[in-house]
Coordinates of C-alpha atoms in Angstrom, one line a residue:
X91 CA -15.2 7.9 -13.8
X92 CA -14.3 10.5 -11.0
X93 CA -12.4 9.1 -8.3
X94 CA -14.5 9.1 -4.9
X95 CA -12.9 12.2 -3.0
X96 CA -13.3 10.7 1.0
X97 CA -12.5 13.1 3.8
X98 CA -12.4 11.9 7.2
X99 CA -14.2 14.1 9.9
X100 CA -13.0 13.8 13.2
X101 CA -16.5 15.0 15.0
X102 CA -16.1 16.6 18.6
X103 CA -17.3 13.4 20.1
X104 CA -14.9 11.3 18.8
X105 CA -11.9 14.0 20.1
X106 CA -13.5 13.8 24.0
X107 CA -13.7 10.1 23.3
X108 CA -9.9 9.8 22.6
X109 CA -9.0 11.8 25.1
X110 CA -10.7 10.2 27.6
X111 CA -8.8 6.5 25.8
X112 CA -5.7 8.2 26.3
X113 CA -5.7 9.6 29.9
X114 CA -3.9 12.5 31.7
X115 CA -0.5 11.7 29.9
X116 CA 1.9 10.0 27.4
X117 CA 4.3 7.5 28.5
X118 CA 6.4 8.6 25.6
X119 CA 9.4 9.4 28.2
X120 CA 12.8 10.5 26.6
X121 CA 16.3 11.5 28.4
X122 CA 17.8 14.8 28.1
X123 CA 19.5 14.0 24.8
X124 CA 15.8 13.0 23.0
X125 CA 16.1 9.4 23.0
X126 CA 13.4 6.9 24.4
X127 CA 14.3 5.3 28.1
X128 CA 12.0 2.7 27.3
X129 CA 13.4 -0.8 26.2
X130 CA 11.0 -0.5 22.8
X131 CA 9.6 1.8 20.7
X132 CA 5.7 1.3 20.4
X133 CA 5.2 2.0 16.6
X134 CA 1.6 2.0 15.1
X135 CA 1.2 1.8 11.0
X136 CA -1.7 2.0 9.0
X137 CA -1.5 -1.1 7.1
X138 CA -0.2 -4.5 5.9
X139 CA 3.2 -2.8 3.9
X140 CA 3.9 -0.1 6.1
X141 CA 3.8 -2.8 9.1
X142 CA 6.1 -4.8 7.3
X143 CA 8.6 -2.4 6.5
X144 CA 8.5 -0.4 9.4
X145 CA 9.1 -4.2 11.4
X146 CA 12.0 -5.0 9.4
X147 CA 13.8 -1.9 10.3
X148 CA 12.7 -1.4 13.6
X149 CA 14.3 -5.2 14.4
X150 CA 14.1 -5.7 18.5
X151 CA 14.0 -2.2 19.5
X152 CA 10.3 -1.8 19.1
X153 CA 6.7 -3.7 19.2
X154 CA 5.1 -2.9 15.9
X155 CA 1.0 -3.2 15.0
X156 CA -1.0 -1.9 12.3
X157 CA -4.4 -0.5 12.6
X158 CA -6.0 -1.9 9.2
X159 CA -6.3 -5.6 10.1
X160 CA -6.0 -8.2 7.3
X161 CA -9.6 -9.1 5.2
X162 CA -10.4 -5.1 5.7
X163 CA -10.1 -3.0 2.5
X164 CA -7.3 0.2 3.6
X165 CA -9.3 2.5 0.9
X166 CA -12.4 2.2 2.9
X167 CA -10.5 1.8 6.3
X168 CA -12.0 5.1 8.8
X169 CA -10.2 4.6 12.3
X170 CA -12.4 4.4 15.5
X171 CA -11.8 6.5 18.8
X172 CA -9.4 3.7 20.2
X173 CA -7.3 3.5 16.8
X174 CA -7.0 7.9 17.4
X175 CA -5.8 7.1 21.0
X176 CA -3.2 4.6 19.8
X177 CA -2.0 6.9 17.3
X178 CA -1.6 9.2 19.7
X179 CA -0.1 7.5 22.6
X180 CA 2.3 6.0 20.2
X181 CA 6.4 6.6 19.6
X182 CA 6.4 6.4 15.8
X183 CA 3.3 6.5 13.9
X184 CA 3.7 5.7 10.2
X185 CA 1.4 5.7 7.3
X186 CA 1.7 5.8 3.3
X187 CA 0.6 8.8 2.4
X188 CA -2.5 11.1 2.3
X189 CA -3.6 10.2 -1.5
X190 CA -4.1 6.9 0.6
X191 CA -4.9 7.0 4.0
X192 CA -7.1 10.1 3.4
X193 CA -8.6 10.6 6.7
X194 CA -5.0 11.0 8.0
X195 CA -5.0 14.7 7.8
X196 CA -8.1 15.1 9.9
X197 CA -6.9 12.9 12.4
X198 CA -3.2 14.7 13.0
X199 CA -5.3 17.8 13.1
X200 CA -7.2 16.9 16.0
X201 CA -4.3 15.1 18.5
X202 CA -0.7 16.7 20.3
X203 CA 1.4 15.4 17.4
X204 CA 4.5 17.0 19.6
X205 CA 4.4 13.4 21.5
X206 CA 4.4 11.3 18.3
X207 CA 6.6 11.3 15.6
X208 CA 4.7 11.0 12.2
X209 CA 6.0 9.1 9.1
X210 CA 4.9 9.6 5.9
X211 CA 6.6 7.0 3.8
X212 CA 5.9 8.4 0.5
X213 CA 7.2 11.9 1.2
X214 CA 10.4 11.7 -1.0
X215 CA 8.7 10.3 -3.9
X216 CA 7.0 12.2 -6.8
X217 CA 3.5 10.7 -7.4
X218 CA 2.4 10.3 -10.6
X219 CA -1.2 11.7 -12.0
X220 CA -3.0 8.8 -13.1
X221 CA -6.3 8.5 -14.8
X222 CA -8.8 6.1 -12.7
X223 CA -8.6 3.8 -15.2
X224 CA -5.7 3.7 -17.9
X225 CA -7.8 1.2 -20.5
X226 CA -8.7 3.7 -23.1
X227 CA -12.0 2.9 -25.5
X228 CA -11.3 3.1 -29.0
X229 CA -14.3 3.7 -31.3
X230 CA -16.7 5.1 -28.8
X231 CA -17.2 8.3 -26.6
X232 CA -15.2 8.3 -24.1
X233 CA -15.4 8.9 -20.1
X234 CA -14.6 11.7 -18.5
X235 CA -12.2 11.1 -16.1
X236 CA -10.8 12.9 -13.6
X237 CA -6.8 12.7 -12.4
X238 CA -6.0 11.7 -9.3
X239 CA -2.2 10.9 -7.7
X240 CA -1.7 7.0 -7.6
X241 CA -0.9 6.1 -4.0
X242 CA 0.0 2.5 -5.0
X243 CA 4.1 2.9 -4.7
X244 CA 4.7 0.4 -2.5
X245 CA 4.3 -2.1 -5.0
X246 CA 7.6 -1.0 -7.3
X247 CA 10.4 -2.4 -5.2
X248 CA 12.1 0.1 -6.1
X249 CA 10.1 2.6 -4.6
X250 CA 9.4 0.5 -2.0
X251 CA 13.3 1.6 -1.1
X252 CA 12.6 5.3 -1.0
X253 CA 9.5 4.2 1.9
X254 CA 12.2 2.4 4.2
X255 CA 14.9 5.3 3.7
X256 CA 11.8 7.6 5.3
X257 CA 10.9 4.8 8.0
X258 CA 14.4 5.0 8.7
X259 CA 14.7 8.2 9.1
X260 CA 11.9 8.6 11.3
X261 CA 13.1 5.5 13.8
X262 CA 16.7 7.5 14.2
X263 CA 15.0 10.9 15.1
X264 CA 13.1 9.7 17.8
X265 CA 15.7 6.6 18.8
X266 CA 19.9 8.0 18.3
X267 CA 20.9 5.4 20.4
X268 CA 20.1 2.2 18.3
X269 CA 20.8 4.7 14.6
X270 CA 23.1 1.5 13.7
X271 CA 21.2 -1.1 14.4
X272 CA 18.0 0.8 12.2
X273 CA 20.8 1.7 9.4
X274 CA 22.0 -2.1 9.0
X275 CA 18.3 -3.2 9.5
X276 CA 17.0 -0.8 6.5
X277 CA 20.4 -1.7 4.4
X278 CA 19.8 -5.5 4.8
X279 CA 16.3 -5.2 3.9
X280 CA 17.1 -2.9 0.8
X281 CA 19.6 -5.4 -0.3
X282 CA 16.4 -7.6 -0.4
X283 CA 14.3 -5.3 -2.5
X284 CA 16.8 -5.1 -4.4
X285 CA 16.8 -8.5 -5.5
X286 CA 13.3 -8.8 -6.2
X287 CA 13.6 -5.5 -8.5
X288 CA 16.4 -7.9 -10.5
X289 CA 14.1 -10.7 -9.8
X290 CA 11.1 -8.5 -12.0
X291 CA 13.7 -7.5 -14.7
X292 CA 15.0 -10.6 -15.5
X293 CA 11.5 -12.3 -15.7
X294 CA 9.4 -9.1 -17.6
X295 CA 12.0 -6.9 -19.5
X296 CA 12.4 -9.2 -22.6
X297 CA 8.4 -10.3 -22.6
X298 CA 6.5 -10.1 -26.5
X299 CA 3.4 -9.4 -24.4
X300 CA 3.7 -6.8 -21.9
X301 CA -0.6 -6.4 -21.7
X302 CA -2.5 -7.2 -17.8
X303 CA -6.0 -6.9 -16.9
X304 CA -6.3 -6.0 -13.4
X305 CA -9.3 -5.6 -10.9
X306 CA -8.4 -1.5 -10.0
X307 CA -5.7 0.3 -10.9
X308 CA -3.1 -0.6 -8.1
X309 CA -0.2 -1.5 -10.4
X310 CA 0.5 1.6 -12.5
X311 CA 4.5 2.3 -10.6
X312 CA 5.2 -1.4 -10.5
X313 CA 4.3 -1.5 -14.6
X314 CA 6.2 1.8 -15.5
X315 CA 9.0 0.2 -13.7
X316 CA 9.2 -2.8 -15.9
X317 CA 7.7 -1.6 -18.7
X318 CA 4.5 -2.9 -18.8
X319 CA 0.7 -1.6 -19.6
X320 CA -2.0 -1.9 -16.7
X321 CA -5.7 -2.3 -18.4
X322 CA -7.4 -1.7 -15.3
X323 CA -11.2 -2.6 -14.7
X324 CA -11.8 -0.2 -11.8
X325 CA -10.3 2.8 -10.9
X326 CA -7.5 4.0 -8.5
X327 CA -10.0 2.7 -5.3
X328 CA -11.5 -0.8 -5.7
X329 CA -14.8 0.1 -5.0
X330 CA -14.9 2.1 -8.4
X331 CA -16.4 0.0 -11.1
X332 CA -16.9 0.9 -15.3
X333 CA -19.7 1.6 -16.7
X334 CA -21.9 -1.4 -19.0
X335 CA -20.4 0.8 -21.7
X336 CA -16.6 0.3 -21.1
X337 CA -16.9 -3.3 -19.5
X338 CA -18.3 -4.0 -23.2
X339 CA -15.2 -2.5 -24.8
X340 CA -13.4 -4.4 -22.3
X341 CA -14.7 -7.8 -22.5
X342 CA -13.6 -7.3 -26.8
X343 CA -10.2 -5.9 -25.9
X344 CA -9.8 -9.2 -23.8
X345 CA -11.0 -11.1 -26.5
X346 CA -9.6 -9.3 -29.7
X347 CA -6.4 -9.9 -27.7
X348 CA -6.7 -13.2 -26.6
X349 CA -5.8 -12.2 -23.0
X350 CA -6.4 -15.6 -21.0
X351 CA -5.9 -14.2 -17.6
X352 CA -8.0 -11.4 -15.3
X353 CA -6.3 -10.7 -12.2
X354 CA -9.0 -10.3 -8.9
X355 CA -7.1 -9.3 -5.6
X356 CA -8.3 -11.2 -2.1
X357 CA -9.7 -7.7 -0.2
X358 CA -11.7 -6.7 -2.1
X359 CA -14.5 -8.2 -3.9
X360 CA -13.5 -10.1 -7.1
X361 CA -17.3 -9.9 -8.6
X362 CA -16.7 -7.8 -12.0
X363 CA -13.5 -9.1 -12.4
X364 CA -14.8 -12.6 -12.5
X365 CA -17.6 -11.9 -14.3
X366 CA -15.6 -10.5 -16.9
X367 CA -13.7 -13.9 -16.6
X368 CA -16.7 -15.9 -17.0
X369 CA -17.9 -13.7 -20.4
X370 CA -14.5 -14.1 -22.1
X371 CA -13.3 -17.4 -20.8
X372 CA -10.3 -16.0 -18.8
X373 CA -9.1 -17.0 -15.9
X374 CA -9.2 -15.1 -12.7
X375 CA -5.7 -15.4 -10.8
X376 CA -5.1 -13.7 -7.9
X377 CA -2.2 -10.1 -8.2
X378 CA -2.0 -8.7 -4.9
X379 CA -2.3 -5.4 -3.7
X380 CA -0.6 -6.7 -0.6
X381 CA -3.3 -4.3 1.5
X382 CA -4.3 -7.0 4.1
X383 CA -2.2 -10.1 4.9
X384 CA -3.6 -12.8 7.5
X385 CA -2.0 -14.1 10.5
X386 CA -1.5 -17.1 9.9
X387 CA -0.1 -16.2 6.3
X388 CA 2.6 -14.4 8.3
X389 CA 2.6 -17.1 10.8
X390 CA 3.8 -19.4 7.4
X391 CA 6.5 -16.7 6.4
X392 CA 4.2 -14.7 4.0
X393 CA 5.2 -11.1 3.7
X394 CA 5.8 -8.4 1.5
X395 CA 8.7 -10.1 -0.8
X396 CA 7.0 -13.3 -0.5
X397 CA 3.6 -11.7 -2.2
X398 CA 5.9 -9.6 -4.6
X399 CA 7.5 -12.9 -5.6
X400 CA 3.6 -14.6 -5.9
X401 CA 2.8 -11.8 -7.6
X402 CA 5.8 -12.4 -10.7
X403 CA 5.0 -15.8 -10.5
X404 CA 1.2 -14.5 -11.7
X405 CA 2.2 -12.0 -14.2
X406 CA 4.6 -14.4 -15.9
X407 CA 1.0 -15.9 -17.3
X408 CA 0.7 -13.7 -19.7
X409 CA 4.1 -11.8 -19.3
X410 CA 6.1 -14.1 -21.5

């Protein structure tokens, strides 16, 4: 099943519309050495991971917001006029990558991007060509199915590294004057994704069964990491579903296999996956994609590590 190939058009409308958001001029003032005379750096991510990273380096020097707001799904996630004018009228803008945010490319194209400084997170790391769904059907005709690169790295911690050393990066260029204080942020926040990568190995490496069922294929890094297999229901985007054909093969793999658990993810919706649930008598258990995390989660202290950690805590259900 092809992955859906979305390109974002920025229409001539939309440009006069921004423009007209934005004003006559940035505010992004800098001294004579390049750094920013304002107290903060006004930062705007795409969403819920790159917020949370780009947060816990930034520290004090800068407000952070994201433009995906939690309950809406990033694949499907176009940005309006205003969301163009805050990119634009922003220090730091920061976003995964263009396998994910697709409509990125478009938007860049069409704005001064000599007043923002753009992050993408994912530049330094090698994406991996992925099928749109990894569960192969034995016995049948199979699929055809077209590669696509896997976006999905921020769920390996230890990718999830490689992102901050980029957010880093970015903060410094635009913002010498507090380099230190975004070096110690980004080494004290490694030092935590570092512990949850220990955390994973110590809880998965020695597992018998090493088999998930997933809603769409979101967790292909984080199972190479630890060794695991992904059997994935949908494709790379959630809004990819199999055909009657392979949910058939499916529902007998899960059965054959006596796989009790079918992971459903809160964005988006959790209908095949619970169906498939309901046919096999599985249980559907939430594994986060971490692509949309409420307020008042984060008001309680839910973030990235917390979910990561919920996440183990899910897998060790049938990774035992």
């Amino acid at each position: 099943m092809a992955r859906k190939n979305k390109t974002f058009k920025v229409s001539l409308g939309v440009m006069l519309l921004s423009a007209g958001l934005m004003g006559c001029s940035n505010d992004n003032v800098q001294d004579d050495s390049g750094n920013k005379k304002d107290e903060k750096l006004d930062i705007v991510t795409t969403f819920y991971p790159m917020y949370d990273f780009t947060r816990n380096v930034a520290g004090e020097h800068a407000n952070v917001s994201a433009l995906v707001q939690a309950g809406i799904e990033p694949h499907e996630f176009e940005p309006t006029a205003k969301d163009i004018a805050k990119i634009e009228d922003a220090d730091i803008f920061v976003y995964n990558g263009n396998e994910m945010e697709t409509w990125v490319p478009s938007v860049l194209n069409s704005i001064d991007t000599d007043k923002v400084t753009v992050v993408d997170a994912s530049k330094d790391i090698s994406l991996d060509a992925s099928p749109v769904n990894d569960f192969e059907i034995e016995g049948g005709e199979e699929e055809e199915e077209e590669s696509a690169l896997d976006p999905h790295v921020w769920l390996n911690p230890v990718l999830a590294q490689e992102e901050v050393n980029a957010i880093e990066q970015g903060l410094v260029s635009v913002d010498k004057n507090n380099k230190s204080d975004y070096q110690e942020n980004a080494a004290v926040y490694k030092d935590k994704l570092s512990d949850l990568d220990l955390e994973f190995h110590n809880a998965l490496d020695n597992a018998s069964n090493k088999e998930f069922v997933t809603q769409h294929a979101a967790f292909g890094y984080l199972a190479k990491e630890y060794g695991l297999t992904q059997i994935a229901i949908a494709g790379l985007s959630p809004e990819e579903e199999p055909s009657p054909a392979k949910l058939g093969q499916l529902q007998d793999y899960i059965e054959d296999n006596n796989i009790g658990v079918i992971y459903f993810e809160e964005v988006a919706s959790p209908k095949t996956a619970q169906t498939l649930a309901d046919a096999t008598g599985a249980k559907a258990e939430l594994l986060s994609p971490i692509e949309g995390i409420t307020k008042e989660e984060q008001d309680k202290g839910v973030d990235y590590i917390q979910t990561m950690k919920n996440n183990l805590d899910a897998l060790k259900q049938v990774i035992k």
